[in-house]
Tab-separated table of C-alpha atoms and ligand atoms in Angstrom:
chain	number	residue	atom	x	y	z
A	1	MET	CA	-84.280	18.100	0.879
A	2	SER	CA	-81.707	15.959	-0.922
A	3	LYS	CA	-79.261	17.705	-3.198
A	4	VAL	CA	-78.971	16.076	-6.618
A	5	ASN	CA	-75.750	16.160	-8.609
A	6	PRO	CA	-76.671	15.392	-12.250
A	7	LYS	CA	-72.981	14.958	-13.087
A	8	PHE	CA	-72.344	12.379	-10.383
A	9	ALA	CA	-72.411	9.352	-12.712
A	10	ALA	CA	-69.783	10.991	-14.924
A	11	GLU	CA	-67.677	11.770	-11.863
A	12	LEU	CA	-67.899	8.209	-10.579
A	13	SER	CA	-66.756	6.810	-13.917
A	14	LYS	CA	-63.385	8.453	-13.195
A	15	TYR	CA	-63.180	6.153	-10.155
A	16	GLY	CA	-63.777	3.035	-12.235
A	17	SER	CA	-67.514	2.330	-12.534
A	18	ASN	CA	-69.056	2.603	-16.010
A	19	ASP	CA	-71.604	-0.195	-16.357
A	20	PHE	CA	-74.157	0.609	-13.653
A	21	HIS	CA	-76.353	2.522	-16.175
A	22	ALA	CA	-77.463	-0.880	-17.479
A	23	CYS	CA	-79.217	-1.640	-14.170
A	24	PHE	CA	-82.992	-2.140	-14.475
A	25	ASN	CA	-83.526	-2.370	-10.756
A	26	CYS	CA	-84.471	-6.043	-10.511
A	27	GLY	CA	-82.898	-6.510	-7.055
A	28	ASN	CA	-81.081	-9.787	-7.805
A	29	CYS	CA	-77.810	-8.325	-6.553
A	30	THR	CA	-79.257	-7.440	-3.151
A	31	ALA	CA	-80.952	-10.833	-2.887
A	32	ILE	CA	-77.717	-12.727	-3.630
A	33	CYS	CA	-75.441	-10.640	-1.387
A	34	SER	CA	-74.950	-12.586	1.828
A	35	LEU	CA	-73.727	-9.504	3.681
A	36	SER	CA	-76.850	-7.505	2.864
A	37	THR	CA	-79.657	-7.608	5.451
A	38	GLN	CA	-83.208	-6.298	5.588
A	39	GLU	CA	-82.182	-3.353	7.769
A	40	ASN	CA	-78.951	-2.759	5.900
A	41	SER	CA	-79.515	-3.659	2.287
A	42	PHE	CA	-77.155	-3.144	-0.660
A	43	PRO	CA	-75.916	-2.914	-3.404
A	44	ARG	CA	-79.125	-2.001	-5.324
A	45	GLU	CA	-79.761	1.009	-3.105
A	46	MET	CA	-76.284	2.318	-3.843
A	47	ILE	CA	-76.945	1.945	-7.578
A	48	ARG	CA	-80.172	3.956	-7.243
A	49	TYR	CA	-78.431	6.708	-5.291
A	50	THR	CA	-75.643	6.801	-7.862
A	51	THR	CA	-78.062	6.960	-10.805
A	52	LEU	CA	-80.018	9.755	-9.116
A	53	GLY	CA	-76.843	11.623	-8.123
A	54	LEU	CA	-77.680	11.641	-4.398
A	55	GLU	CA	-74.191	12.613	-3.368
A	56	ASP	CA	-74.966	13.582	0.233
A	57	GLU	CA	-76.744	10.274	0.922
A	58	LEU	CA	-73.782	8.384	-0.517
A	59	LYS	CA	-71.345	10.388	1.562
A	60	ALA	CA	-73.345	9.603	4.705
A	61	SER	CA	-73.545	5.905	3.904
A	62	LEU	CA	-71.291	3.214	5.323
A	63	LYS	CA	-72.700	0.554	3.009
A	64	PRO	CA	-69.917	0.686	0.387
A	65	TRP	CA	-67.559	-0.415	3.177
A	66	GLU	CA	-69.803	-3.313	4.178
A	67	CYS	CA	-69.090	-4.915	0.803
A	68	TYR	CA	-66.033	-7.196	0.685
A	69	TYR	CA	-66.117	-7.551	-3.094
A	70	CYS	CA	-66.768	-11.264	-3.401
A	71	GLY	CA	-68.239	-10.560	-6.857
A	72	ASP	CA	-71.380	-12.718	-6.388
A	73	CYS	CA	-73.721	-9.830	-7.238
A	74	SER	CA	-71.859	-9.061	-10.476
A	75	LEU	CA	-72.014	-12.705	-11.537
A	76	ASP	CA	-75.757	-12.807	-10.837
A	77	CYS	CA	-76.688	-9.525	-12.510
A	78	PRO	CA	-78.791	-10.177	-15.636
A	79	ARG	CA	-77.698	-6.840	-17.148
A	80	GLN	CA	-73.942	-7.012	-16.513
A	81	ALA	CA	-74.248	-3.754	-14.584
A	82	GLU	CA	-71.294	-4.857	-12.403
A	83	PRO	CA	-72.721	-3.849	-8.994
A	84	GLY	CA	-69.610	-5.212	-7.224
A	85	GLU	CA	-67.412	-2.824	-9.193
A	86	LEU	CA	-69.810	0.037	-8.441
A	87	MET	CA	-69.335	-0.626	-4.714
A	88	MET	CA	-65.569	-0.639	-5.202
A	89	SER	CA	-65.710	2.656	-7.131
A	90	LEU	CA	-67.834	4.187	-4.388
A	91	ARG	CA	-65.162	3.217	-1.858
A	92	ARG	CA	-62.540	5.006	-3.959
A	93	TRP	CA	-64.805	8.042	-4.297
A	94	LEU	CA	-65.526	8.092	-0.556
A	95	THR	CA	-61.799	7.872	0.180
A	96	ALA	CA	-61.353	10.981	-1.938
A	97	LYS	CA	-64.192	12.745	-0.095
A	98	TYR	CA	-62.795	11.938	3.359
A	99	ASP	CA	-59.350	13.233	2.396
A	100	TRP	CA	-59.088	16.923	3.338
A	101	THR	CA	-56.056	17.485	1.097
A	102	GLY	CA	-57.886	16.435	-2.073
A	103	LEU	CA	-54.796	14.493	-3.165
A	104	SER	CA	-56.497	11.072	-3.016
A	105	GLY	CA	-59.016	12.230	-5.608
A	106	VAL	CA	-56.300	13.625	-7.871
A	107	LEU	CA	-54.297	10.393	-7.715
A	108	TYR	CA	-57.352	8.163	-8.227
A	109	ARG	CA	-58.519	10.173	-11.244
A	110	SER	CA	-55.184	10.710	-12.939
A	111	LEU	CA	-52.579	8.115	-13.776
A	112	THR	CA	-50.264	10.894	-14.957
A	113	ALA	CA	-50.419	12.556	-11.537
A	114	THR	CA	-49.646	9.208	-9.876
A	115	ILE	CA	-46.616	8.592	-12.106
A	116	LEU	CA	-45.384	12.155	-11.524
A	117	ALA	CA	-45.700	11.728	-7.760
A	118	LEU	CA	-43.715	8.462	-7.914
A	119	ILE	CA	-40.994	10.112	-10.021
A	120	LEU	CA	-40.854	13.078	-7.638
A	121	VAL	CA	-40.266	10.813	-4.643
A	122	PHE	CA	-37.657	8.841	-6.599
A	123	ALA	CA	-35.814	12.079	-7.519
A	124	ALA	CA	-36.005	13.316	-3.905
A	125	ASN	CA	-34.510	10.023	-2.787
A	126	LEU	CA	-31.570	10.373	-5.182
A	127	ILE	CA	-30.961	13.954	-4.014
A	128	PHE	CA	-31.081	12.714	-0.407
A	129	ALA	CA	-28.542	9.925	-1.108
A	130	ASN	CA	-26.292	12.316	-2.985
A	131	SER	CA	-26.420	14.876	-0.161
A	132	LEU	CA	-25.044	12.144	2.145
A	133	ALA	CA	-22.297	11.295	-0.375
A	134	TRP	CA	-23.940	7.827	-0.813
A	135	ASN	CA	-22.717	6.866	2.647
A	136	LEU	CA	-24.670	3.697	3.436
A	137	LYS	CA	-24.480	3.944	7.227
A	138	ASN	CA	-25.846	7.503	7.210
A	139	MET	CA	-28.498	6.668	4.626
A	140	MET	CA	-29.734	3.741	6.733
A	141	HIS	CA	-29.739	5.828	9.883
A	142	ILE	CA	-31.764	8.651	8.332
A	143	GLY	CA	-33.923	6.130	6.447
A	144	HIS	CA	-34.886	4.655	9.792
A	145	ILE	CA	-35.713	8.076	11.232
A	146	PHE	CA	-37.762	8.785	8.092
A	147	GLU	CA	-39.822	5.605	8.651
A	148	MET	CA	-40.654	6.595	12.219
A	149	SER	CA	-41.497	10.211	11.418
A	150	ALA	CA	-43.531	9.271	8.306
A	151	ILE	CA	-45.799	7.032	10.424
A	152	PHE	CA	-46.315	9.811	12.971
A	153	MET	CA	-46.861	12.560	10.386
A	154	VAL	CA	-49.281	10.559	8.222
A	155	LEU	CA	-51.280	9.655	11.320
A	156	MET	CA	-51.429	13.205	12.692
A	157	VAL	CA	-51.730	15.232	9.495
A	158	ILE	CA	-53.736	12.929	7.234
A	159	PHE	CA	-55.471	10.048	9.003
A	160	ILE	CA	-56.832	11.717	12.131
A	161	PRO	CA	-58.355	14.698	10.276
A	162	ASN	CA	-59.741	12.380	7.570
A	163	LEU	CA	-61.295	10.030	10.127
A	164	LEU	CA	-62.904	13.027	11.811
A	165	ARG	CA	-64.370	14.032	8.440
A	166	MET	CA	-65.665	10.489	7.933
A	167	TRP	CA	-67.232	10.612	11.411
A	168	ASN	CA	-68.816	13.963	10.566
A	169	PHE	CA	-70.287	12.704	7.255
A	170	THR	CA	-71.606	9.420	8.624
A	171	ILE	CA	-72.551	10.081	12.261
A	172	LEU	CA	-72.728	13.785	13.097
A	173	LYS	CA	-74.438	15.173	9.993
A	174	PRO	CA	-77.097	12.408	9.907
A	175	LYS	CA	-77.678	13.359	13.593
A	176	ILE	CA	-76.977	9.905	15.084
A	177	LYS	CA	-77.153	10.415	18.832
A	178	ALA	CA	-74.791	8.060	20.640
A	179	SER	CA	-73.518	8.278	24.199
A	180	VAL	CA	-69.848	7.975	25.141
A	181	ARG	CA	-70.707	4.541	26.506
A	182	VAL	CA	-71.936	3.441	23.084
A	183	TYR	CA	-68.678	4.655	21.506
A	184	PHE	CA	-66.771	2.731	24.118
A	185	ASN	CA	-68.844	-0.471	23.831
A	186	ALA	CA	-68.429	-0.524	20.059
A	187	LEU	CA	-64.630	-0.198	20.231
A	188	GLY	CA	-64.078	-3.972	20.211
A	189	ASP	CA	-65.592	-4.141	16.707
A	190	LEU	CA	-63.019	-1.668	15.428
A	191	PHE	CA	-60.065	-3.838	16.401
A	192	VAL	CA	-61.675	-7.178	15.567
A	193	HIS	CA	-62.514	-6.035	12.026
A	194	MET	CA	-59.202	-4.243	11.596
A	195	PHE	CA	-57.124	-7.324	12.375
A	196	THR	CA	-59.357	-10.156	11.183
A	197	GLN	CA	-61.656	-8.768	8.425
A	198	LYS	CA	-63.906	-11.560	9.620
A	199	ARG	CA	-66.969	-10.466	7.627
A	200	MET	CA	-65.174	-11.583	4.486
A	201	LYS	CA	-65.760	-15.135	5.715
A	202	ASP	CA	-69.547	-14.525	5.659
A	203	CYS	CA	-69.598	-14.114	1.886
A	204	GLU	CA	-71.697	-16.702	0.072
A	205	THR	CA	-68.734	-17.888	-2.014
A	206	LYS	CA	-67.046	-19.005	1.252
A	207	ASP	CA	-63.631	-18.265	-0.179
A	208	ASN	CA	-61.805	-19.066	3.047
A	209	PHE	CA	-58.472	-19.140	1.227
A	210	ARG	CA	-58.935	-15.491	0.180
A	211	TRP	CA	-59.748	-14.576	3.767
A	212	LEU	CA	-56.712	-16.509	5.056
A	213	GLU	CA	-54.406	-14.793	2.553
A	214	HIS	CA	-55.723	-11.368	3.612
A	215	PHE	CA	-55.381	-12.250	7.257
A	216	ILE	CA	-51.765	-13.458	6.932
A	217	LEU	CA	-50.932	-10.437	4.769
A	218	VAL	CA	-52.329	-7.918	7.289
A	219	ILE	CA	-50.564	-9.592	10.207
A	220	SER	CA	-47.260	-9.950	8.304
A	221	TYR	CA	-47.411	-6.346	7.127
A	222	LEU	CA	-48.121	-4.955	10.604
A	223	LEU	CA	-45.440	-7.158	12.151
A	224	LEU	CA	-42.858	-6.176	9.521
A	225	LEU	CA	-43.666	-2.532	10.185
A	226	PHE	CA	-43.069	-3.139	13.869
A	227	THR	CA	-39.902	-5.178	13.220
A	228	THR	CA	-38.290	-2.618	10.925
A	229	VAL	CA	-39.409	0.541	12.740
A	230	PHE	CA	-39.336	-0.392	16.417
A	231	LEU	CA	-36.954	-3.367	16.449
A	232	ASN	CA	-34.658	-1.757	13.854
A	233	TRP	CA	-34.430	-4.904	11.722
A	234	PHE	CA	-31.640	-3.687	9.424
A	235	ASN	CA	-29.451	-2.835	12.393
A	236	THR	CA	-30.193	-5.535	14.913
A	237	GLU	CA	-27.951	-8.363	16.117
A	238	SER	CA	-30.841	-10.354	17.568
A	239	LEU	CA	-31.210	-13.638	15.681
A	240	PHE	CA	-34.873	-13.864	16.652
A	241	VAL	CA	-35.672	-10.421	15.183
A	242	ILE	CA	-33.635	-11.188	12.032
A	243	ILE	CA	-35.498	-14.441	11.385
A	244	LEU	CA	-38.833	-12.806	12.226
A	245	GLY	CA	-38.225	-10.109	9.585
A	246	TYR	CA	-37.299	-12.725	6.970
A	247	VAL	CA	-40.470	-14.704	7.642
A	248	GLU	CA	-42.711	-11.600	7.529
A	249	SER	CA	-41.217	-10.229	4.314
A	250	PHE	CA	-41.366	-13.691	2.719
A	251	PHE	CA	-45.103	-14.017	3.465
A	252	ILE	CA	-45.785	-10.517	2.154
A	253	PHE	CA	-43.951	-11.357	-1.053
A	254	ILE	CA	-45.590	-14.710	-1.826
A	255	ILE	CA	-49.133	-13.544	-1.009
A	256	THR	CA	-48.822	-10.395	-3.098
A	257	VAL	CA	-47.379	-12.431	-5.987
A	258	ASP	CA	-50.570	-14.504	-5.832
A	259	PHE	CA	-52.694	-11.307	-5.794
A	260	VAL	CA	-50.846	-9.883	-8.807
A	261	SER	CA	-51.203	-13.156	-10.693
A	262	SER	CA	-54.984	-13.296	-9.943
A	263	ARG	CA	-55.335	-9.768	-11.286
A	264	ILE	CA	-53.413	-10.662	-14.440
A	265	LYS	CA	-55.421	-13.850	-15.015
A	266	LYS	CA	-58.743	-12.174	-14.007
A	267	SER	CA	-59.648	-15.592	-12.640
A	268	LYS	CA	-62.280	-14.277	-10.188
A	269	ALA	CA	-65.121	-11.762	-10.578
A	270	LEU	CA	-63.390	-9.431	-8.114
A	271	ASN	CA	-60.310	-9.323	-10.362
A	272	LYS	CA	-62.182	-8.525	-13.565
A	273	PHE	CA	-61.512	-4.807	-13.260
A	274	SER	CA	-58.268	-3.331	-11.956
A	275	GLN	CA	-57.629	0.374	-11.623
A	276	PRO	CA	-54.084	1.821	-11.455
A	277	SER	CA	-54.552	2.212	-7.678
A	278	ASP	CA	-55.169	-1.562	-7.359
A	279	TRP	CA	-52.022	-2.413	-9.322
A	280	LEU	CA	-49.953	0.128	-7.453
A	281	PHE	CA	-51.024	-1.235	-4.080
A	282	VAL	CA	-50.224	-4.909	-4.713
A	283	ILE	CA	-47.062	-4.325	-6.746
A	284	TRP	CA	-45.540	-1.888	-4.250
A	285	LEU	CA	-46.404	-4.143	-1.338
A	286	MET	CA	-44.773	-7.033	-3.179
A	287	LEU	CA	-41.677	-4.919	-3.882
A	288	MET	CA	-41.554	-3.804	-0.247
A	289	GLY	CA	-41.446	-7.423	0.936
A	290	LEU	CA	-38.915	-8.395	-1.728
A	291	THR	CA	-36.505	-5.471	-1.311
A	292	ALA	CA	-36.638	-5.588	2.507
A	293	PHE	CA	-35.809	-9.308	2.360
A	294	PHE	CA	-32.821	-8.690	0.072
A	295	VAL	CA	-31.457	-5.728	2.031
A	296	ARG	CA	-31.293	-7.882	5.164
A	297	LEU	CA	-29.880	-10.815	3.161
A	298	PHE	CA	-27.155	-8.564	1.718
A	299	ILE	CA	-26.345	-7.348	5.253
A	300	ASP	CA	-26.109	-10.931	6.548
A	301	THR	CA	-23.906	-12.070	3.673
A	302	GLY	CA	-21.629	-9.014	3.839
A	303	LEU	CA	-22.640	-7.889	0.335
A	304	ILE	CA	-24.434	-4.674	1.254
A	305	ASP	CA	-21.401	-2.329	1.119
A	306	SER	CA	-20.694	-3.230	-2.499
A	307	ASN	CA	-24.422	-3.175	-3.350
A	308	LYS	CA	-25.675	0.118	-1.927
A	309	TRP	CA	-28.149	0.317	-4.800
A	310	MET	CA	-30.183	-2.427	-3.092
A	311	TYR	CA	-30.851	-0.203	-0.082
A	312	ILE	CA	-31.549	2.822	-2.314
A	313	VAL	CA	-34.118	0.803	-4.297
A	314	HIS	CA	-35.728	-0.338	-1.033
A	315	LEU	CA	-35.768	3.191	0.390
A	316	THR	CA	-37.362	4.525	-2.805
A	317	ILE	CA	-40.132	1.882	-2.705
A	318	LEU	CA	-40.611	2.550	1.012
A	319	ALA	CA	-40.809	6.342	0.569
A	320	GLN	CA	-43.296	6.022	-2.328
A	321	TRP	CA	-45.329	3.635	-0.214
A	322	ALA	CA	-45.270	5.846	2.896
A	323	LEU	CA	-45.845	9.182	1.143
A	324	ILE	CA	-48.241	8.226	-1.665
A	325	ILE	CA	-49.918	4.827	-1.313
A	326	VAL	CA	-50.488	4.762	2.454
A	327	PRO	CA	-51.939	8.269	2.919
A	328	PHE	CA	-53.674	8.730	-0.463
A	329	GLY	CA	-54.017	5.319	-2.119
A	330	LYS	CA	-55.680	1.987	-1.596
A	331	TRP	CA	-54.007	1.361	1.760
A	332	THR	CA	-56.547	3.743	3.314
A	333	HIS	CA	-59.326	1.222	2.567
A	334	PHE	CA	-57.944	-0.924	5.394
A	335	LEU	CA	-58.380	1.964	7.820
A	336	TYR	CA	-61.713	3.326	6.588
A	337	ARG	CA	-63.306	-0.113	6.374
A	338	SER	CA	-62.381	-0.836	10.003
A	339	PHE	CA	-63.800	2.513	11.113
A	340	ALA	CA	-66.897	1.963	8.972
A	341	MET	CA	-67.529	-1.259	10.930
A	342	TYR	CA	-67.034	0.708	14.149
A	343	PHE	CA	-69.397	3.523	13.108
A	344	SER	CA	-71.902	0.980	11.849
A	345	LYS	CA	-71.899	-0.699	15.257
A	346	ILE	CA	-72.338	2.706	16.930
A	347	LYS	CA	-75.320	3.396	14.670
A	348	SER	CA	-76.952	0.071	15.519
A	349	LEU	CA	-76.338	0.490	19.265
A	350	ALA	CA	-77.592	4.093	19.190
A	351	VAL	CA	-80.825	2.978	17.499
A	352	SER	CA	-81.441	0.152	19.970
A	353	HIS	CA	-80.911	2.362	23.056
B	401	SF4	S1	-77.352	-4.220	-10.718
B	401	SF4	FE1	-78.120	-5.942	-11.914
B	401	SF4	S2	-78.916	-7.364	-10.382
B	401	SF4	FE2	-78.674	-5.392	-9.355
B	401	SF4	S3	-80.690	-4.412	-9.510
B	401	SF4	FE3	-79.466	-3.737	-11.272
B	401	SF4	S4	-79.937	-5.138	-12.924
B	401	SF4	FE4	-80.632	-6.116	-11.046
B	402	SF4	S1	-69.490	-7.848	-4.178
B	402	SF4	FE1	-70.216	-9.432	-2.736
B	402	SF4	S2	-70.260	-8.370	-0.757
B	402	SF4	FE2	-70.136	-6.803	-2.332
B	402	SF4	S3	-72.244	-6.180	-2.709
B	402	SF4	FE3	-71.706	-7.774	-4.219
B	402	SF4	S4	-72.382	-9.697	-3.305
B	402	SF4	FE4	-72.305	-8.170	-1.667
């Protein structure tokens, strides 16, 4: 029997959704959503579950991840119940549920906690620089080691356990029986969705420019990560790698500037509501692109030794990104959405076998 949490609606409001109470169950949102199908329909079902407080059903559902927040359903809702924002809030709530540390939930619910965490990392960075007597060469060397170890640690300590929890909630607990072959056959979907987010193109609004921006941003971000971590961008002599890093950081900067400006202007339905986690994600990504670009520019123009602050600013942004936003913030949506597509494919293959 389903467990009902009568306080669920109040809990979800801490993750951003407040208007879904106005829903009178007409179904327009599900009818207009071009990603919703007869076998896999949303968002109305998610609104019903939320209103009833069916927490376990929501935790087992992959539907919040099937939504790419085009905003069509919110525009078409006769009651302004904002179903698109409900789906977004459910994704934040699910992220908090998957996270074994509980820190995602704390940071999503409390702006104060987020600011404190950012200040803590900033202070740690200053202590680190001071302990090295502000020696730029040493700071850059250890900064590079930090980047490599942060990726490994976040993957091992946070992401793998959290993905196992997601798998448990969505596949094991609902008793989906799938063979190893099914897991293997569905693997292609994981990578295709991770790198292309191609379902975004299926949205009724056909906002191909939004899809293209996301696509270039994901590719530029992953390539910049590779260029700085594995090709040691700040320390390389290779002209090809240097130019590659400039191009990647430039694209990250201009696309995130466009994202920030859309959020400020609220020009699209998907930008009508912005939580602190949304701002933090785009602004820090923008700053990452900008500061990385300038660190390398200062190196190439011989200005870096007299402008160590530039590297310290970059390292602070990078550390806050790697220790707060990537493991516990909106960055995780990229990972969980890709795995949701993978698990969804496993579910469909398991049913048809
Ligand atoms: S959210 Fe709006 S469109 Fe969807 S079922 Fe409720 S009232 Fe209808
Ligand atoms: S925001 Fe778009 S994709 Fe998401 S449920 Fe609404 S119509 Fe569907």
